[in-house]
């Protein structure tokens, strides 16, 4: 999915003649710490809440502020992964989307990106999760997928995280099944290390145990 598919047009823009107080009011109203500064549909800068709060007079117009920092933005044709990286690296609350001619098209918000990330990771789909602990040299997605398919299980998403302490991979598999005993046994037969598993059945068992403990406590 590309940035242009996730644009939000409900977030207001700031004009260079706007006073800092208006920017602060809008940021507070929309629960944001940044807003784009736009003139004649051209993206100028991303105004920071902290920079306005540092002003002696918040009624001064935004055009009189200095904007020496980065000018975050992504092209409309950028993949949402690029936008996600910008949010993480620059600690953004919004990210302007622009054309190649620097025309302002709208912004991406954290909610936009979280929603699409959840879709791509199959969060809404029922199914269990398996985390494998793997040496990077032994990682083979094709083999992992083949093992899952041999157990008639589909992998809805696969994500990897490298441990900075050990350099090993945690491979997170979201499956389309709750019953994973056969798949786990196959992974172990191929010498895979199972780090942990999560299924709805486990969550239900935990809720049931907590409920029983609460009822026992109440009846004492």
mmCIF file of C-alpha atoms in Angstrom:
data_model
loop_
_atom_site.group_PDB
_atom_site.id
_atom_site.type_symbol
_atom_site.label_atom_id
_atom_site.label_comp_id
_atom_site.label_asym_id
_atom_site.label_seq_id
_atom_site.Cartn_x
_atom_site.Cartn_y
_atom_site.Cartn_z
ATOM 1 C CA UNK A 1 0.000 0.000 0.000
ATOM 2 C CA UNK A 2 1.304 3.442 -0.954
ATOM 3 C CA UNK A 3 1.284 6.714 0.973
ATOM 4 C CA UNK A 4 -1.375 8.240 -1.287
ATOM 5 C CA UNK A 5 -3.789 5.449 -0.289
ATOM 6 C CA UNK A 6 -3.558 6.397 3.400
ATOM 7 C CA UNK A 7 -3.826 10.189 3.266
ATOM 8 C CA UNK A 8 -5.941 11.914 5.906
ATOM 9 C CA UNK A 9 -7.434 15.228 4.836
ATOM 10 C CA UNK A 10 -9.158 16.039 8.144
ATOM 11 C CA UNK A 11 -5.968 17.277 9.818
ATOM 12 C CA UNK A 12 -5.777 21.090 9.496
ATOM 13 C CA UNK A 13 -2.850 22.959 7.991
ATOM 14 C CA UNK A 14 -1.100 26.096 9.208
ATOM 15 C CA UNK A 15 -0.469 29.283 7.222
ATOM 16 C CA UNK A 16 2.671 31.414 7.665
ATOM 17 C CA UNK A 17 0.530 34.342 8.886
ATOM 18 C CA UNK A 18 -1.111 32.232 11.612
ATOM 19 C CA UNK A 19 -0.051 33.109 15.172
ATOM 20 C CA UNK A 20 1.649 30.462 17.265
ATOM 21 C CA UNK A 21 -1.363 30.423 19.592
ATOM 22 C CA UNK A 22 -3.600 29.107 16.779
ATOM 23 C CA UNK A 23 -1.119 26.328 16.055
ATOM 24 C CA UNK A 24 -1.092 25.336 19.729
ATOM 25 C CA UNK A 25 -4.890 25.347 19.875
ATOM 26 C CA UNK A 26 -5.179 23.096 16.815
ATOM 27 C CA UNK A 27 -2.492 20.732 18.081
ATOM 28 C CA UNK A 28 -4.306 20.423 21.386
ATOM 29 C CA UNK A 29 -7.643 19.901 19.645
ATOM 30 C CA UNK A 30 -6.327 17.121 17.399
ATOM 31 C CA UNK A 31 -3.949 15.651 20.013
ATOM 32 C CA UNK A 32 -0.871 16.217 17.844
ATOM 33 C CA UNK A 33 2.577 17.668 18.497
ATOM 34 C CA UNK A 34 3.193 18.784 14.887
ATOM 35 C CA UNK A 35 1.243 20.351 12.040
ATOM 36 C CA UNK A 36 2.262 21.127 8.439
ATOM 37 C CA UNK A 37 2.932 24.701 7.344
ATOM 38 C CA UNK A 38 1.536 25.257 3.840
ATOM 39 C CA UNK A 39 1.474 28.249 1.500
ATOM 40 C CA UNK A 40 -0.369 28.218 -1.835
ATOM 41 C CA UNK A 41 -0.560 24.430 -1.619
ATOM 42 C CA UNK A 42 3.236 24.113 -1.218
ATOM 43 C CA UNK A 43 4.643 22.297 1.810
ATOM 44 C CA UNK A 44 6.996 24.598 3.744
ATOM 45 C CA UNK A 45 7.785 22.970 7.096
ATOM 46 C CA UNK A 46 6.506 20.824 9.939
ATOM 47 C CA UNK A 47 5.767 23.106 12.890
ATOM 48 C CA UNK A 48 6.728 21.659 16.280
ATOM 49 C CA UNK A 49 4.733 22.291 19.443
ATOM 50 C CA UNK A 50 7.908 22.637 21.536
ATOM 51 C CA UNK A 51 9.280 25.333 19.218
ATOM 52 C CA UNK A 52 6.156 27.429 19.687
ATOM 53 C CA UNK A 53 6.196 26.957 23.458
ATOM 54 C CA UNK A 54 9.776 28.275 23.470
ATOM 55 C CA UNK A 55 8.622 31.585 21.986
ATOM 56 C CA UNK A 56 8.428 34.594 24.280
ATOM 57 C CA UNK A 57 5.221 35.643 22.544
ATOM 58 C CA UNK A 58 2.983 32.900 21.117
ATOM 59 C CA UNK A 59 1.033 35.550 19.187
ATOM 60 C CA UNK A 60 3.941 36.036 16.801
ATOM 61 C CA UNK A 61 3.193 34.754 13.312
ATOM 62 C CA UNK A 62 4.665 31.438 12.221
ATOM 63 C CA UNK A 63 6.515 33.057 9.310
ATOM 64 C CA UNK A 64 8.790 34.760 11.849
ATOM 65 C CA UNK A 65 9.941 31.459 13.338
ATOM 66 C CA UNK A 66 13.152 29.758 12.284
ATOM 67 C CA UNK A 67 12.843 26.319 10.694
ATOM 68 C CA UNK A 68 16.363 24.948 10.641
ATOM 69 C CA UNK A 69 15.491 21.333 11.450
ATOM 70 C CA UNK A 70 14.497 18.504 9.093
ATOM 71 C CA UNK A 71 11.499 18.857 6.805
ATOM 72 C CA UNK A 72 9.834 15.437 7.131
ATOM 73 C CA UNK A 73 7.685 14.271 4.253
ATOM 74 C CA UNK A 74 7.138 11.375 1.866
ATOM 75 C CA UNK A 75 6.217 11.257 -1.784
ATOM 76 C CA UNK A 76 2.733 10.061 -2.601
ATOM 77 C CA UNK A 77 4.273 7.039 -4.360
ATOM 78 C CA UNK A 78 6.257 5.937 -1.278
ATOM 79 C CA UNK A 79 5.471 2.570 0.307
ATOM 80 C CA UNK A 80 3.940 2.760 3.763
ATOM 81 C CA UNK A 81 7.049 1.032 5.186
ATOM 82 C CA UNK A 82 9.021 4.168 4.288
ATOM 83 C CA UNK A 83 6.476 6.270 6.152
ATOM 84 C CA UNK A 84 6.611 3.915 9.133
ATOM 85 C CA UNK A 85 10.403 4.301 9.278
ATOM 86 C CA UNK A 86 10.092 8.100 9.213
ATOM 87 C CA UNK A 87 7.576 8.024 12.077
ATOM 88 C CA UNK A 88 9.948 5.872 14.131
ATOM 89 C CA UNK A 89 13.197 7.690 13.318
ATOM 90 C CA UNK A 90 11.865 11.232 13.721
ATOM 91 C CA UNK A 91 9.287 10.631 16.511
ATOM 92 C CA UNK A 92 6.463 12.126 14.439
ATOM 93 C CA UNK A 93 2.773 12.515 15.153
ATOM 94 C CA UNK A 94 1.962 13.335 11.505
ATOM 95 C CA UNK A 95 3.870 12.945 8.242
ATOM 96 C CA UNK A 96 3.081 15.200 5.262
ATOM 97 C CA UNK A 97 2.535 13.557 1.877
ATOM 98 C CA UNK A 98 3.722 15.551 -1.127
ATOM 99 C CA UNK A 99 3.930 15.315 -4.900
ATOM 100 C CA UNK A 100 7.202 15.493 -6.825
ATOM 101 C CA UNK A 101 6.444 19.202 -7.298
ATOM 102 C CA UNK A 102 6.251 19.638 -3.490
ATOM 103 C CA UNK A 103 2.477 20.078 -3.579
ATOM 104 C CA UNK A 104 0.879 19.320 -0.234
ATOM 105 C CA UNK A 105 -1.602 16.424 -0.501
ATOM 106 C CA UNK A 106 -2.402 15.661 3.142
ATOM 107 C CA UNK A 107 -0.820 13.803 6.039
ATOM 108 C CA UNK A 108 -0.374 10.309 7.357
ATOM 109 C CA UNK A 109 -1.192 9.706 11.009
ATOM 110 C CA UNK A 110 -0.173 6.978 13.436
ATOM 111 C CA UNK A 111 -3.737 5.654 13.358
ATOM 112 C CA UNK A 112 -3.553 5.313 9.540
ATOM 113 C CA UNK A 113 -0.344 3.320 9.714
ATOM 114 C CA UNK A 114 -1.390 1.144 12.647
ATOM 115 C CA UNK A 115 -4.602 0.207 10.839
ATOM 116 C CA UNK A 116 -2.837 -0.865 7.640
ATOM 117 C CA UNK A 117 -0.073 -2.609 9.608
ATOM 118 C CA UNK A 118 -2.728 -4.630 11.430
ATOM 119 C CA UNK A 119 -4.263 -5.626 8.096
ATOM 120 C CA UNK A 120 -0.947 -6.788 6.671
ATOM 121 C CA UNK A 121 -0.113 -8.768 9.792
ATOM 122 C CA UNK A 122 -3.446 -10.579 9.940
ATOM 123 C CA UNK A 123 -4.200 -9.213 13.407
ATOM 124 C CA UNK A 124 -7.964 -9.375 12.874
ATOM 125 C CA UNK A 125 -7.885 -12.923 11.533
ATOM 126 C CA UNK A 126 -8.358 -15.828 13.966
ATOM 127 C CA UNK A 127 -5.334 -18.058 14.393
ATOM 128 C CA UNK A 128 -2.421 -18.926 16.642
ATOM 129 C CA UNK A 129 1.042 -17.403 16.813
ATOM 130 C CA UNK A 130 4.373 -19.223 16.899
ATOM 131 C CA UNK A 131 7.718 -17.590 17.662
ATOM 132 C CA UNK A 132 10.830 -19.423 16.461
ATOM 133 C CA UNK A 133 14.373 -18.751 17.688
ATOM 134 C CA UNK A 134 16.720 -19.138 14.706
ATOM 135 C CA UNK A 135 20.339 -18.483 13.822
ATOM 136 C CA UNK A 136 20.252 -16.038 10.855
ATOM 137 C CA UNK A 137 22.373 -18.463 8.798
ATOM 138 C CA UNK A 138 19.676 -21.135 9.173
ATOM 139 C CA UNK A 139 16.696 -18.943 8.321
ATOM 140 C CA UNK A 140 14.763 -20.213 5.308
ATOM 141 C CA UNK A 141 11.294 -18.807 4.739
ATOM 142 C CA UNK A 142 10.622 -21.360 2.005
ATOM 143 C CA UNK A 143 11.322 -24.245 4.392
ATOM 144 C CA UNK A 144 9.184 -22.726 7.156
ATOM 145 C CA UNK A 145 6.311 -22.223 4.703
ATOM 146 C CA UNK A 146 6.717 -25.783 3.391
ATOM 147 C CA UNK A 147 6.536 -27.194 6.939
ATOM 148 C CA UNK A 148 3.373 -25.181 7.615
ATOM 149 C CA UNK A 149 1.785 -26.315 4.345
ATOM 150 C CA UNK A 150 2.608 -29.948 5.144
ATOM 151 C CA UNK A 151 0.387 -29.531 8.224
ATOM 152 C CA UNK A 152 -2.373 -27.905 6.151
ATOM 153 C CA UNK A 153 -1.709 -24.544 7.834
ATOM 154 C CA UNK A 154 -1.436 -21.186 6.068
ATOM 155 C CA UNK A 155 0.933 -18.481 7.277
ATOM 156 C CA UNK A 156 -1.022 -15.214 7.311
ATOM 157 C CA UNK A 157 2.082 -13.156 8.101
ATOM 158 C CA UNK A 158 5.772 -13.630 8.866
ATOM 159 C CA UNK A 159 7.846 -11.066 10.774
ATOM 160 C CA UNK A 160 11.456 -11.179 11.938
ATOM 161 C CA UNK A 161 13.232 -9.337 14.730
ATOM 162 C CA UNK A 162 16.978 -9.528 15.373
ATOM 163 C CA UNK A 163 18.049 -9.612 19.010
ATOM 164 C CA UNK A 164 20.740 -6.949 19.558
ATOM 165 C CA UNK A 165 22.144 -9.013 22.434
ATOM 166 C CA UNK A 166 22.513 -12.382 20.673
ATOM 167 C CA UNK A 167 22.184 -11.583 16.964
ATOM 168 C CA UNK A 168 19.612 -14.372 16.643
ATOM 169 C CA UNK A 169 16.299 -14.036 14.842
ATOM 170 C CA UNK A 170 12.877 -14.233 16.410
ATOM 171 C CA UNK A 171 10.606 -15.322 13.563
ATOM 172 C CA UNK A 172 6.968 -14.576 14.352
ATOM 173 C CA UNK A 173 4.418 -16.656 12.459
ATOM 174 C CA UNK A 174 0.712 -15.761 12.419
ATOM 175 C CA UNK A 175 -1.256 -18.826 11.309
ATOM 176 C CA UNK A 176 -4.843 -19.502 10.271
ATOM 177 C CA UNK A 177 -5.313 -22.279 12.852
ATOM 178 C CA UNK A 178 -5.735 -22.398 16.609
ATOM 179 C CA UNK A 179 -4.710 -26.020 16.973
ATOM 180 C CA UNK A 180 -0.946 -26.037 16.465
ATOM 181 C CA UNK A 181 0.274 -29.235 18.138
ATOM 182 C CA UNK A 182 1.027 -31.015 14.859
ATOM 183 C CA UNK A 183 2.888 -28.020 13.414
ATOM 184 C CA UNK A 184 4.900 -27.548 16.604
ATOM 185 C CA UNK A 185 5.883 -31.241 16.579
ATOM 186 C CA UNK A 186 7.030 -30.932 12.957
ATOM 187 C CA UNK A 187 9.114 -27.841 13.700
ATOM 188 C CA UNK A 188 10.760 -29.662 16.604
ATOM 189 C CA UNK A 189 11.432 -32.677 14.370
ATOM 190 C CA UNK A 190 13.317 -30.334 12.023
ATOM 191 C CA UNK A 191 15.308 -29.015 15.022
ATOM 192 C CA UNK A 192 13.602 -25.640 15.236
ATOM 193 C CA UNK A 193 13.567 -23.959 18.655
ATOM 194 C CA UNK A 194 10.067 -22.887 19.701
ATOM 195 C CA UNK A 195 10.381 -19.687 21.713
ATOM 196 C CA UNK A 196 6.685 -19.394 22.588
ATOM 197 C CA UNK A 197 3.188 -19.922 21.213
ATOM 198 C CA UNK A 198 -0.029 -17.969 21.668
ATOM 199 C CA UNK A 199 -3.510 -19.226 20.867
ATOM 200 C CA UNK A 200 -7.001 -18.044 21.750
ATOM 201 C CA UNK A 201 -7.442 -21.316 23.633
ATOM 202 C CA UNK A 202 -4.588 -20.359 25.933
ATOM 203 C CA UNK A 203 -6.118 -16.928 26.512
ATOM 204 C CA UNK A 204 -9.496 -18.503 27.282
ATOM 205 C CA UNK A 205 -7.857 -20.934 29.726
ATOM 206 C CA UNK A 206 -6.121 -18.039 31.467
ATOM 207 C CA UNK A 207 -9.364 -16.069 31.739
ATOM 208 C CA UNK A 208 -11.137 -19.148 33.086
ATOM 209 C CA UNK A 209 -8.429 -19.711 35.726
ATOM 210 C CA UNK A 210 -8.516 -16.064 36.774
ATOM 211 C CA UNK A 211 -12.313 -16.211 37.014
ATOM 212 C CA UNK A 212 -12.165 -19.375 39.165
ATOM 213 C CA UNK A 213 -9.584 -17.755 41.446
ATOM 214 C CA UNK A 214 -11.806 -14.668 41.805
ATOM 215 C CA UNK A 215 -14.871 -16.789 42.625
ATOM 216 C CA UNK A 216 -12.902 -18.784 45.218
ATOM 217 C CA UNK A 217 -11.692 -15.559 46.786
ATOM 218 C CA UNK A 218 -15.213 -14.095 46.937
ATOM 219 C CA UNK A 219 -16.622 -17.262 48.530
ATOM 220 C CA UNK A 220 -13.987 -17.315 51.323
#
